[in-house]
Short mmCIF file of C-alpha atoms and ligand atoms in Angstrom, two decimals:
data_model
loop_
_atom_site.label_atom_id
_atom_site.label_comp_id
_atom_site.label_asym_id
_atom_site.label_seq_id
_atom_site.Cartn_x
_atom_site.Cartn_y
_atom_site.Cartn_z
CA UNK A 251 -70.26 5.79 -6.07
CA UNK A 252 -66.74 4.89 -7.13
CA UNK A 253 -64.30 5.25 -4.31
CA UNK A 254 -61.32 7.48 -4.89
CA UNK A 255 -57.84 6.61 -3.71
CA UNK A 256 -55.52 9.60 -3.93
CA UNK A 257 -51.77 9.21 -3.62
CA UNK A 258 -49.36 12.08 -3.19
CA UNK A 259 -45.96 12.54 -1.62
CA UNK A 260 -47.39 14.42 1.36
CA UNK A 261 -50.91 14.19 2.64
CA UNK A 262 -52.98 17.27 3.51
CA UNK A 263 -55.81 16.20 5.80
CA UNK A 264 -58.50 18.80 6.40
CA UNK A 265 -57.62 21.02 9.32
CA UNK A 266 -59.85 21.91 12.23
CA UNK A 267 -60.09 25.63 11.60
CA UNK A 268 -62.04 25.39 8.37
CA UNK A 269 -61.31 26.04 4.73
CA UNK A 270 -59.58 29.36 5.24
CA UNK A 271 -56.14 27.93 5.79
CA UNK A 272 -56.22 25.29 3.10
CA UNK A 273 -55.33 25.65 -0.53
CA UNK A 274 -58.03 25.11 -3.14
CA UNK A 275 -56.36 21.87 -4.22
CA UNK A 276 -56.59 20.33 -0.75
CA UNK A 277 -60.17 21.54 -0.35
CA UNK A 278 -61.26 20.06 -3.70
CA UNK A 279 -59.50 16.74 -3.20
CA UNK A 280 -60.87 16.46 0.32
CA UNK A 281 -64.41 17.09 -0.89
CA UNK A 282 -64.04 14.38 -3.56
CA UNK A 283 -62.72 12.01 -0.90
CA UNK A 284 -65.60 12.86 1.40
CA UNK A 285 -68.22 12.22 -1.30
CA UNK A 286 -66.75 8.89 -2.34
CA UNK A 287 -65.69 7.79 1.13
CA UNK A 288 -62.18 7.68 -0.29
CA UNK A 289 -58.68 7.54 1.17
CA UNK A 290 -55.66 9.83 0.79
CA UNK A 291 -52.39 7.90 1.01
CA UNK A 292 -48.86 9.27 1.31
CA UNK A 293 -45.88 10.12 3.46
CA UNK A 294 -46.60 11.51 6.94
CA UNK A 295 -43.61 13.86 6.80
CA UNK A 296 -42.08 11.91 9.72
CA UNK A 297 -38.86 9.92 9.76
CA UNK A 298 -38.37 6.51 11.33
CA UNK A 299 -35.22 4.39 11.96
CA UNK A 300 -36.36 1.47 9.85
CA UNK A 301 -39.21 1.39 7.37
CA UNK A 302 -42.04 -0.81 8.67
CA UNK A 303 -44.82 -0.09 6.19
CA UNK A 304 -47.17 0.48 9.07
CA UNK A 305 -50.08 2.66 7.99
CA UNK A 306 -51.47 5.26 10.35
CA UNK A 307 -55.10 5.99 9.66
CA UNK A 308 -56.76 9.21 10.70
CA UNK A 309 -60.18 10.61 10.03
CA UNK A 310 -60.59 14.38 9.94
CA UNK A 311 -63.73 16.17 8.89
CA UNK A 312 -65.06 13.11 7.03
CA UNK A 313 -61.79 12.37 5.17
CA UNK A 314 -59.66 9.29 5.81
CA UNK A 315 -55.91 9.67 5.49
CA UNK A 316 -53.46 6.80 5.50
CA UNK A 317 -49.85 7.76 6.08
CA UNK A 318 -46.51 6.01 6.38
CA UNK A 319 -43.24 7.17 7.91
CA UNK A 320 -40.05 6.99 5.84
CA UNK A 321 -36.43 6.24 6.80
CA UNK A 322 -34.02 9.16 6.93
CA UNK A 323 -32.15 7.67 3.94
CA UNK A 324 -35.41 7.50 1.96
CA UNK A 325 -36.13 11.14 2.71
CA UNK A 326 -32.62 12.15 1.71
CA UNK A 327 -32.46 10.17 -1.52
CA UNK A 328 -36.07 10.17 -2.70
CA UNK A 329 -37.49 13.48 -1.45
CA UNK A 330 -34.57 15.87 -0.96
CA UNK A 331 -32.62 13.94 -3.60
CA UNK A 332 -34.24 12.67 -6.79
CA UNK A 333 -37.49 14.62 -6.42
CA UNK A 334 -36.17 18.01 -5.33
CA UNK A 335 -32.54 18.03 -6.51
CA UNK A 336 -32.90 16.15 -9.80
CA UNK A 337 -36.44 16.24 -11.20
CA UNK A 338 -37.65 19.61 -9.86
CA UNK A 339 -34.75 21.66 -11.33
CA UNK A 340 -34.78 19.61 -14.54
CA UNK A 341 -38.53 20.06 -15.01
CA UNK A 342 -38.07 23.81 -14.42
CA UNK A 343 -35.27 24.17 -16.99
CA UNK A 344 -32.57 24.52 -14.34
CA UNK A 345 -30.17 21.87 -15.53
CA UNK A 346 -27.41 23.92 -13.88
CA UNK A 347 -28.95 23.09 -10.49
CA UNK A 348 -29.89 19.48 -11.26
CA UNK A 349 -27.82 16.83 -9.47
CA UNK A 350 -27.50 13.42 -11.08
CA UNK A 351 -26.58 10.89 -8.41
CA UNK A 352 -27.19 7.16 -8.67
CA UNK A 353 -28.11 6.97 -5.00
CA UNK A 354 -30.95 9.41 -5.58
CA UNK A 355 -32.41 7.35 -8.42
CA UNK A 356 -32.12 4.20 -6.27
CA UNK A 357 -33.96 5.89 -3.39
CA UNK A 358 -36.69 7.11 -5.76
CA UNK A 359 -37.29 3.59 -7.05
CA UNK A 360 -37.19 2.13 -3.56
CA UNK A 361 -39.72 4.56 -2.09
CA UNK A 362 -42.09 4.18 -5.03
CA UNK A 363 -41.92 0.39 -4.58
CA UNK A 364 -42.53 0.82 -0.85
CA UNK A 365 -45.52 3.06 -1.48
CA UNK A 366 -46.98 0.48 -3.90
CA UNK A 367 -46.42 -2.46 -1.56
CA UNK A 368 -47.82 -0.61 1.44
CA UNK A 369 -50.95 0.73 -0.23
CA UNK A 370 -51.87 -2.61 -1.87
CA UNK A 371 -54.22 -3.75 0.94
CA UNK A 372 -56.07 -0.43 0.72
CA UNK A 373 -57.11 -0.95 -2.91
CA UNK A 374 -60.64 -2.24 -3.47
CA UNK A 375 -61.60 -3.66 -6.89
CA UNK A 376 -63.52 -0.63 -8.18
CA UNK A 377 -61.37 2.12 -6.73
CA UNK A 378 -60.19 4.89 -9.01
CA UNK A 379 -56.56 5.56 -8.18
CA UNK A 380 -55.20 9.07 -8.73
CA UNK A 381 -51.46 9.63 -8.35
CA UNK A 382 -50.08 13.16 -8.01
CA UNK A 383 -46.85 14.69 -9.17
CA UNK A 384 -43.24 14.10 -10.04
CA UNK A 385 -42.36 12.33 -6.79
CA UNK A 386 -44.43 9.32 -7.81
CA UNK A 387 -44.07 8.82 -11.57
CA UNK A 388 -43.12 5.09 -11.28
CA UNK A 389 -45.92 4.27 -8.83
CA UNK A 390 -48.38 3.16 -11.53
CA UNK A 391 -45.84 0.71 -12.95
CA UNK A 392 -45.07 -0.60 -9.47
CA UNK A 393 -48.78 -1.20 -8.88
CA UNK A 394 -49.21 -2.95 -12.25
CA UNK A 395 -46.28 -5.25 -11.34
CA UNK A 396 -48.31 -6.16 -8.29
CA UNK A 397 -51.24 -7.02 -10.55
CA UNK A 398 -53.39 -4.00 -9.77
CA UNK A 399 -56.02 -3.77 -12.53
CA UNK A 400 -57.82 -0.62 -11.42
CA UNK A 401 -58.00 2.52 -13.53
CA UNK A 402 -55.00 4.62 -12.51
CA UNK A 403 -54.50 8.27 -13.44
CA UNK A 404 -51.52 10.55 -12.99
CA UNK A 405 -51.49 14.34 -12.85
CA UNK A 406 -48.27 16.32 -13.21
CA UNK A 407 -48.37 19.64 -11.33
CA UNK A 408 -45.04 20.84 -12.78
CA UNK A 409 -44.06 21.63 -16.37
CA UNK A 410 -42.78 18.89 -18.64
CA UNK A 411 -39.24 19.73 -19.79
CA UNK A 412 -38.08 20.17 -23.35
CA UNK A 413 -36.71 17.08 -25.02
CA UNK A 414 -33.01 17.96 -25.07
CA UNK A 415 -32.95 18.77 -21.38
CA UNK A 416 -34.73 15.61 -20.37
CA UNK A 417 -32.19 13.55 -22.30
CA UNK A 418 -29.60 14.66 -19.76
CA UNK A 419 -31.27 12.43 -17.18
CA UNK A 420 -29.61 9.00 -17.34
CA UNK A 421 -32.88 7.18 -16.54
CA UNK A 422 -35.11 9.32 -18.81
CA UNK A 423 -36.45 6.38 -20.83
CA UNK A 424 -37.25 4.35 -17.77
CA UNK A 425 -39.00 7.34 -16.24
CA UNK A 426 -41.19 7.95 -19.28
CA UNK A 427 -41.82 4.25 -19.85
CA UNK A 428 -43.57 4.19 -16.47
CA UNK A 429 -46.21 6.60 -17.79
CA UNK A 430 -47.54 3.93 -20.16
CA UNK A 431 -48.76 1.95 -17.17
CA UNK A 432 -51.31 4.64 -16.34
CA UNK A 433 -54.70 4.87 -18.05
CA UNK A 434 -54.76 8.65 -17.96
CA UNK A 435 -52.06 11.28 -17.87
CA UNK A 436 -52.94 14.93 -17.17
CA UNK A 437 -50.81 18.01 -17.89
CA UNK A 438 -51.47 21.58 -16.78
CA UNK A 439 -51.33 23.11 -20.25
CA UNK A 440 -50.94 22.42 -23.93
CA UNK A 441 -47.25 23.35 -23.97
CA UNK A 442 -46.27 20.70 -21.41
CA UNK A 443 -48.44 18.08 -23.12
CA UNK A 444 -46.98 18.86 -26.54
CA UNK A 445 -43.50 18.63 -25.10
CA UNK A 446 -44.30 15.21 -23.64
CA UNK A 447 -45.76 13.94 -26.91
CA UNK A 448 -42.69 15.16 -28.77
CA UNK A 449 -40.47 13.19 -26.42
CA UNK A 450 -42.56 10.05 -26.96
CA UNK A 451 -42.50 10.53 -30.74
CA UNK A 452 -38.70 10.76 -30.74
CA UNK A 453 -37.76 8.24 -28.09
CA UNK A 454 -40.48 5.60 -28.50
CA UNK A 455 -40.83 5.25 -32.28
CA UNK A 456 -43.01 2.16 -31.83
CA UNK A 457 -45.62 4.11 -29.90
CA UNK A 458 -48.76 5.01 -31.86
CA UNK A 459 -50.00 8.47 -30.97
CA UNK A 460 -53.60 9.15 -31.92
CA UNK A 461 -54.91 12.63 -32.69
CA UNK A 462 -57.05 12.33 -29.57
CA UNK A 463 -53.93 11.98 -27.44
CA UNK A 464 -54.29 8.25 -26.92
CA UNK A 465 -50.90 6.50 -27.01
CA UNK A 466 -50.55 2.80 -27.64
CA UNK A 467 -47.31 1.04 -26.92
CA UNK A 468 -47.40 -2.76 -27.23
CA UNK A 469 -50.27 -3.75 -24.97
CA UNK A 470 -50.42 -0.53 -23.00
CA UNK A 471 -52.79 2.37 -23.66
CA UNK A 472 -52.65 5.78 -22.03
CA UNK A 473 -54.74 8.83 -22.77
CA UNK A 474 -52.91 12.14 -22.47
CA UNK A 475 -54.99 15.21 -21.68
CA UNK A 476 -54.57 18.88 -20.85
CA UNK A 477 -56.41 19.67 -17.65
CA UNK A 478 -55.41 23.02 -16.12
CA UNK A 479 -55.82 23.19 -12.38
CA UNK A 480 -57.87 26.05 -10.94
CA UNK A 481 -58.65 27.55 -7.56
CA UNK A 482 -61.80 27.40 -5.48
CA UNK A 483 -62.68 30.66 -7.20
CA UNK A 484 -66.11 31.41 -5.80
CA UNK A 485 -64.85 30.74 -2.30
CA UNK A 486 -61.87 33.04 -2.88
CA UNK A 487 -64.09 35.81 -4.26
CA UNK A 488 -66.21 35.59 -1.12
CA UNK A 489 -63.21 35.36 1.17
CA UNK A 490 -61.81 38.58 -0.34
CA UNK A 491 -65.06 40.36 0.58
CA UNK A 492 -65.19 39.04 4.16
CA UNK A 493 -64.75 41.20 7.24
CA UNK A 494 -61.36 39.63 7.99
CA UNK A 495 -60.09 40.34 4.47
CA UNK A 496 -61.43 43.85 4.65
CA UNK A 497 -59.50 44.37 7.87
CA UNK A 498 -56.32 43.14 6.23
CA UNK A 499 -56.93 45.38 3.18
CA UNK A 500 -57.57 48.42 5.37
CA UNK A 501 -54.45 47.81 7.45
CA UNK A 502 -52.46 47.55 4.25
CA UNK A 503 -53.92 50.76 2.83
CA UNK A 504 -53.14 52.58 6.03
CA UNK A 505 -49.53 51.46 5.99
CA UNK A 506 -49.21 52.45 2.31
CA UNK A 507 -50.25 56.01 2.97
CA UNK A 508 -51.44 56.64 -0.60
CA UNK A 509 -48.73 54.64 -2.38
CA UNK A 510 -49.66 52.08 -5.03
CA UNK A 511 -49.03 48.51 -3.93
CA UNK A 512 -47.41 45.91 -6.16
CA UNK A 513 -47.67 42.42 -4.65
CA UNK A 514 -45.85 39.14 -5.15
CA UNK A 515 -46.65 35.98 -3.17
CA UNK A 516 -44.59 32.86 -3.80
CA UNK A 517 -42.91 29.95 -2.09
CA UNK A 518 -39.25 30.89 -1.86
CA UNK A 519 -38.12 28.87 -4.87
CA UNK A 520 -35.65 29.65 -7.66
CA UNK A 521 -38.32 28.76 -10.25
CA UNK A 522 -40.45 31.73 -9.14
CA UNK A 523 -38.04 34.29 -10.63
CA UNK A 524 -37.82 36.49 -7.53
CA UNK A 525 -34.35 37.82 -8.28
CA UNK A 526 -35.36 38.79 -11.80
CA UNK A 527 -38.55 40.35 -10.41
CA UNK A 528 -36.54 42.47 -7.96
CA UNK A 529 -34.27 43.59 -10.80
CA UNK A 530 -37.30 44.56 -12.87
CA UNK A 531 -38.62 46.67 -9.99
CA UNK A 532 -35.20 48.22 -9.49
CA UNK A 533 -35.23 49.13 -13.17
CA UNK A 534 -38.64 50.80 -12.82
CA UNK A 535 -37.38 52.94 -9.95
CA UNK A 536 -34.15 53.82 -11.75
CA UNK A 537 -35.76 54.65 -15.12
CA UNK A 538 -38.92 56.36 -13.86
CA UNK A 539 -37.99 58.45 -10.82
CA UNK A 540 -41.50 59.91 -10.63
CA UNK A 541 -42.54 56.61 -9.02
CA UNK A 542 -40.10 57.12 -6.13
CA UNK A 543 -42.09 57.30 -2.88
CA UNK A 544 -45.27 56.61 -4.93
CA UNK A 545 -45.11 52.80 -5.09
CA UNK A 546 -44.17 49.87 -2.85
CA UNK A 547 -43.43 46.27 -3.73
CA UNK A 548 -44.55 43.74 -1.11
CA UNK A 549 -42.96 40.36 -1.73
CA UNK A 550 -44.19 37.58 0.56
CA UNK A 551 -42.00 34.50 0.24
CA UNK A 552 -42.08 31.85 2.95
CA UNK A 553 -39.00 29.58 2.78
CA UNK A 554 -39.44 26.06 1.44
CA UNK A 555 -37.16 23.00 1.08
CA UNK A 556 -34.58 24.51 3.41
CA UNK A 557 -32.60 21.22 3.50
CA UNK A 558 -31.56 21.70 -0.12
CA UNK A 559 -28.47 23.86 -0.72
CA UNK A 560 -29.83 25.67 -3.80
CA UNK A 561 -32.74 26.91 -1.64
CA UNK A 562 -30.34 28.16 1.02
CA UNK A 563 -28.42 29.96 -1.74
CA UNK A 564 -31.45 31.69 -3.25
CA UNK A 565 -32.49 32.85 0.19
CA UNK A 566 -29.07 34.46 0.78
CA UNK A 567 -29.11 36.07 -2.67
CA UNK A 568 -32.56 37.57 -2.12
CA UNK A 569 -31.63 38.88 1.32
CA UNK A 570 -28.68 40.68 -0.25
CA UNK A 571 -30.61 41.98 -3.25
CA UNK A 572 -33.55 43.31 -1.23
CA UNK A 573 -31.08 45.05 1.10
CA UNK A 574 -29.30 46.52 -1.91
CA UNK A 575 -32.51 47.89 -3.47
CA UNK A 576 -33.71 49.39 -0.22
CA UNK A 577 -30.25 50.80 0.47
CA UNK A 578 -30.22 52.46 -2.91
CA UNK A 579 -33.74 53.93 -3.06
CA UNK A 580 -35.22 54.11 0.46
CA UNK A 581 -35.78 57.42 2.21
CA UNK A 582 -36.52 58.05 5.86
CA UNK A 583 -40.24 57.97 4.98
CA UNK A 584 -40.30 55.19 2.42
CA UNK A 585 -39.29 51.53 2.13
CA UNK A 586 -39.57 50.63 -1.57
CA UNK A 587 -39.36 46.86 -1.09
CA UNK A 588 -41.03 45.00 1.75
CA UNK A 589 -39.63 41.50 1.66
CA UNK A 590 -41.31 39.13 4.12
CA UNK A 591 -40.30 35.51 4.73
CA UNK A 592 -43.43 34.17 6.34
CA UNK A 593 -46.78 32.69 5.39
CA UNK A 594 -50.19 34.31 5.94
CA UNK A 595 -53.62 32.78 6.29
CA UNK A 596 -55.55 32.76 3.04
CA UNK A 597 -58.19 35.29 4.03
CA UNK A 598 -55.62 37.89 5.07
CA UNK A 599 -53.78 37.19 1.80
CA UNK A 600 -56.97 37.77 -0.19
CA UNK A 601 -57.31 41.18 1.52
CA UNK A 602 -53.71 42.05 0.61
CA UNK A 603 -54.31 40.99 -3.01
CA UNK A 604 -57.36 43.25 -3.10
CA UNK A 605 -55.32 46.16 -1.76
CA UNK A 606 -52.73 45.77 -4.54
CA UNK A 607 -52.89 47.80 -7.75
CA UNK A 608 -50.58 45.26 -9.43
CA UNK A 609 -50.17 41.50 -9.01
CA UNK A 610 -46.65 40.57 -10.06
CA UNK A 611 -46.47 36.87 -10.92
CA UNK A 612 -43.31 36.25 -12.89
CA UNK A 613 -42.00 32.71 -12.49
CA UNK A 614 -39.23 31.65 -14.85
CA UNK A 615 -41.18 28.46 -15.35
CA UNK A 616 -44.25 27.18 -13.50
CA UNK A 617 -46.59 24.25 -14.03
CA UNK A 618 -49.64 26.46 -13.57
CA UNK A 619 -49.34 29.12 -10.79
CA UNK A 620 -52.36 29.49 -8.58
CA UNK A 621 -51.34 32.86 -7.13
CA UNK A 622 -52.16 34.50 -10.50
CA UNK A 623 -55.71 33.13 -10.28
CA UNK A 624 -56.08 34.06 -6.62
CA UNK A 625 -55.02 37.64 -7.37
CA UNK A 626 -57.71 37.91 -10.07
CA UNK A 627 -60.42 36.40 -7.85
CA UNK A 628 -59.59 38.78 -4.99
CA UNK A 629 -60.03 42.00 -7.00
CA UNK A 630 -62.89 44.45 -6.66
CA UNK A 631 -64.52 44.30 -10.14
CA UNK A 632 -65.35 48.03 -9.90
CA UNK A 633 -61.73 49.01 -9.32
CA UNK A 634 -59.57 46.01 -10.13
CA UNK A 635 -55.80 45.77 -10.12
CA UNK A 636 -53.70 44.56 -13.06
CA UNK A 637 -52.13 41.12 -13.32
CA UNK A 638 -48.61 40.93 -14.74
CA UNK A 639 -47.93 37.32 -15.62
CA UNK A 640 -44.93 35.41 -16.93
CA UNK A 641 -45.29 33.89 -20.38
CA UNK A 642 -43.63 30.81 -18.95
CA UNK A 643 -46.31 29.95 -16.40
CA UNK A 644 -48.91 27.37 -17.44
CA UNK A 645 -51.54 29.93 -16.40
CA UNK A 646 -50.52 32.18 -19.33
CA UNK A 647 -52.44 29.88 -21.73
CA UNK A 648 -55.70 30.75 -19.95
CA UNK A 649 -55.08 34.24 -18.54
CA UNK A 650 -54.41 35.92 -21.86
CA UNK A 651 -55.80 39.30 -20.71
CA UNK A 652 -52.98 39.70 -18.20
CA UNK A 653 -49.92 41.72 -19.20
CA UNK A 654 -47.77 38.82 -20.37
CA UNK A 655 -44.05 39.30 -19.92
CA UNK A 656 -40.69 37.66 -20.37
CA UNK A 657 -39.64 37.35 -16.70
CA UNK A 658 -35.94 37.32 -17.61
CA UNK A 659 -36.04 40.86 -18.98
CA UNK A 660 -35.83 43.71 -16.40
CA UNK A 661 -36.79 46.13 -19.16
CA UNK A 662 -39.97 44.25 -20.02
CA UNK A 663 -40.85 43.96 -16.35
CA UNK A 664 -40.29 47.65 -15.82
CA UNK A 665 -42.38 48.53 -18.90
CA UNK A 666 -45.21 46.25 -17.78
CA UNK A 667 -45.16 47.75 -14.28
CA UNK A 668 -45.38 51.22 -15.75
CA UNK A 669 -48.22 50.18 -18.06
CA UNK A 670 -50.08 48.59 -15.14
CA UNK A 671 -49.61 51.54 -12.80
CA UNK A 672 -50.80 53.99 -15.47
CA UNK A 673 -53.67 51.88 -16.85
CA UNK A 674 -57.09 53.51 -17.11
CA UNK A 675 -59.96 52.22 -14.99
CA UNK A 676 -61.82 51.26 -18.14
CA UNK A 677 -59.02 49.04 -19.43
CA UNK A 678 -58.44 47.53 -15.99
CA UNK A 679 -62.12 46.58 -15.75
CA UNK A 680 -62.20 45.13 -19.23
CA UNK A 681 -59.14 42.95 -18.70
CA UNK A 682 -60.26 41.88 -15.25
CA UNK A 683 -63.70 40.84 -16.48
CA UNK A 684 -62.22 38.42 -19.01
CA UNK A 685 -59.70 37.09 -16.48
CA UNK A 686 -62.31 36.55 -13.80
CA UNK A 687 -64.59 34.70 -16.21
CA UNK A 688 -61.79 32.29 -17.00
CA UNK A 689 -60.85 31.81 -13.32
CA UNK A 690 -64.49 31.16 -12.35
CA UNK A 691 -65.20 28.87 -15.30
CA UNK A 692 -62.15 26.65 -15.02
CA UNK A 693 -61.98 26.42 -11.26
CA UNK A 694 -60.69 23.59 -9.12
CA UNK A 695 -64.04 21.78 -9.18
CA UNK A 696 -64.07 21.88 -12.99
CA UNK A 697 -60.52 20.50 -12.96
CA UNK A 698 -61.44 17.68 -10.60
CA UNK A 699 -64.51 16.73 -12.64
CA UNK A 700 -62.65 16.90 -15.95
CA UNK A 701 -59.86 14.65 -14.73
CA UNK A 702 -62.09 12.15 -12.95
CA UNK A 703 -64.60 11.97 -15.82
CA UNK A 704 -61.74 11.08 -18.15
CA UNK A 705 -60.34 8.59 -15.64
CA UNK A 706 -63.69 6.91 -15.19
CA UNK A 707 -64.30 6.79 -18.90
CA UNK A 708 -62.74 3.53 -19.92
CA UNK A 709 -64.09 4.14 -23.43
CA UNK A 710 -62.00 7.28 -23.78
CA UNK A 711 -60.34 6.20 -26.99
CA UNK A 712 -63.63 5.07 -28.52
CA UNK A 713 -62.39 1.49 -28.78
CA UNK A 714 -63.62 -0.14 -25.64
CA UNK A 715 -63.19 -3.61 -27.05
CA UNK A 716 -59.50 -3.06 -27.40
CA UNK A 717 -59.19 -1.61 -23.92
CA UNK A 718 -61.04 -4.58 -22.47
CA UNK A 719 -58.79 -7.00 -24.25
CA UNK A 720 -55.79 -5.15 -22.84
CA UNK A 721 -57.32 -5.46 -19.40
CA UNK A 722 -57.64 -9.18 -20.01
CA UNK A 723 -53.97 -9.33 -20.94
CA UNK A 724 -53.19 -7.65 -17.67
CA UNK A 725 -54.86 -10.64 -16.02
CA UNK A 726 -58.33 -9.23 -15.45
CA UNK A 727 -60.02 -12.00 -17.46
CA UNK A 728 -63.55 -11.92 -18.72
CA UNK A 729 -65.36 -11.35 -15.47
CA UNK A 730 -63.70 -13.59 -12.91
CA UNK A 731 -61.38 -12.65 -10.10
CA UNK A 732 -57.73 -12.02 -10.90
CA UNK A 733 -54.93 -13.77 -9.07
CA UNK A 734 -54.85 -11.05 -6.44
CA UNK A 735 -58.58 -11.27 -5.97
CA UNK A 736 -59.30 -8.05 -7.87
CA UNK A 737 -62.12 -8.05 -10.34
CA UNK A 738 -61.60 -6.65 -13.83
CA UNK A 739 -62.53 -3.14 -14.76
CA UNK A 740 -66.17 -2.33 -14.13
CA UNK A 741 -68.26 0.62 -15.14
CA UNK A 742 -67.91 3.45 -12.70
CA UNK A 743 -69.90 6.43 -11.70
CA UNK A 744 -68.32 9.18 -9.68
CA UNK A 745 -70.83 11.53 -8.17
P1 ADQ B 947 -46.46 25.75 -6.05
O1 ADQ B 947 -45.14 25.80 -6.73
O2 ADQ B 947 -46.42 25.66 -4.58
O3 ADQ B 947 -47.36 24.57 -6.62
P2 ADQ B 947 -48.57 27.84 -6.70
O4 ADQ B 947 -49.38 27.32 -7.80
O5 ADQ B 947 -48.23 29.27 -6.84
O6 ADQ B 947 -47.18 27.14 -6.52
O7 ADQ B 947 -49.36 27.64 -5.37
C1 ADQ B 947 -48.91 28.13 -4.15
C2 ADQ B 947 -50.06 28.22 -3.14
O8 ADQ B 947 -49.49 28.56 -1.87
C3 ADQ B 947 -51.05 29.32 -3.49
O9 ADQ B 947 -52.33 28.89 -3.16
C4 ADQ B 947 -50.62 30.49 -2.60
O10 ADQ B 947 -51.64 31.36 -2.19
C5 ADQ B 947 -50.05 29.76 -1.39
N1 ADQ B 947 -49.01 30.60 -0.78
C6 ADQ B 947 -47.86 31.02 -1.31
N2 ADQ B 947 -47.21 31.82 -0.46
C7 ADQ B 947 -47.97 31.93 0.64
C8 ADQ B 947 -47.85 32.64 1.88
N3 ADQ B 947 -46.82 33.41 2.15
N4 ADQ B 947 -48.83 32.50 2.78
C9 ADQ B 947 -49.89 31.72 2.50
N5 ADQ B 947 -50.06 31.06 1.36
C10 ADQ B 947 -49.12 31.15 0.45
C11 ADQ B 947 -47.23 23.52 -7.59
C12 ADQ B 947 -46.71 23.93 -8.97
C13 ADQ B 947 -47.57 25.02 -9.56
C14 ADQ B 947 -49.04 24.57 -9.59
C15 ADQ B 947 -49.47 24.02 -8.24
C16 ADQ B 947 -50.85 23.37 -8.32
O11 ADQ B 947 -45.36 24.35 -8.89
O12 ADQ B 947 -47.15 25.34 -10.87
O13 ADQ B 947 -49.86 25.67 -9.92
O14 ADQ B 947 -48.57 23.04 -7.77
O15 ADQ B 947 -50.88 22.41 -9.33
#
């Protein structure tokens, strides 16, 4: 079995109290690590005075994690800086919030180099290396500079920005150039992949782009695929039917006292469109007074990235807006908007999703959005709720039976809410059936298999001879050891 080496900014080791409190992504990656006896490498989340590169190993529930501490300056420039104040807003079309500081870019390069240097001793010749997300785009190139010959894949969890916006980043070419050092590049949906290929076509005219998504640039070959992430759907379906979920659903019903629940669950992030969502709900209440005291919006939004000013700002804005809406419409018996800044365990959440007549998932831009899929999986197929989904979430390419909306338009949101609240049982069942089929079919296990099959497949472009010769150019040779003692690419089987 080919060993898997996963690299992400933060590491999520399995936790003692079972699957319930872990996201589907962590569960799926952990199970792949368990099966292959793999390792998950990344930042511990801790700060240290001076970077030492010392790896702390831990083994939890059959999964080995290897973590390093970072200096405060690294955290500020790489994580809070380039990752969360430059790339995240840029990749979510918020150029107005993007900060372009040279120090950030320097920190990003430095930490990626430190990751590469530190993880080098962990890499065995046959390992498949899988790098996750925008924090670590240059990691593949850093590893290649250190003569790593292994197959390396990269998966981007966020959207890929439109060409003109990306050009605003001073180091955009350098950033994209690093992608050519991977063997496989995965995007959440066709739109982000197309946008990436368009960038390459315009900015790297020497690159050959095959119809199969294989790009050749000089001696580098990368295959670009669409591989939408899913949830652990079957597990979520079962969790929503458990006694604990039922308790949470019942408690919710009791507190609603016959009102229809509309639910939103998001990290508190400006990309999730919470302000626009609140305005859409306000519009519903203003334009359709017969819903007054008949509906309630529950928005659960635990704060994230509180060290970044734009996140502090959005929190203040939402506090004010939720107060304003409740001030305007509430009565002594009714709170129209329940706005909660804390997290809930996944089983309780599944019960709340099941209690909700409408799932309101309206990010302004989102790589995929797993909440939309969780809402679908949690529904009772005999009396399902309606999913309202932003057209600008990656999930909209798969979940076409949702009510798809422009999240910027309060009118469209209000219309969709009305349509959802008034929808017949027959139509709700029909839409839900199609949605559930998609969520079950393309679940997180399907995603994992699809990505790893492509990563293992060193014949992906149908021209293995050429790939092998490129491996030789990288120093792998025709069967002997390379200068770092790593053998060239070998056939792999991931079970
Ligand atoms: P996120 O932006 O974090 O992920 P999302 O896909 O919605 O967004 O996943 C959030 C997860 O956190 C969901 O599983 C959700 O249930 C959970 N969650 C949110 N609020 C919670 C709360 N209050 N209590 C408990 N759990 C809560 C990034 C990208 C997305 C992409 C994912 C996976 O931004 O576009 O879908 O990665 O690739």
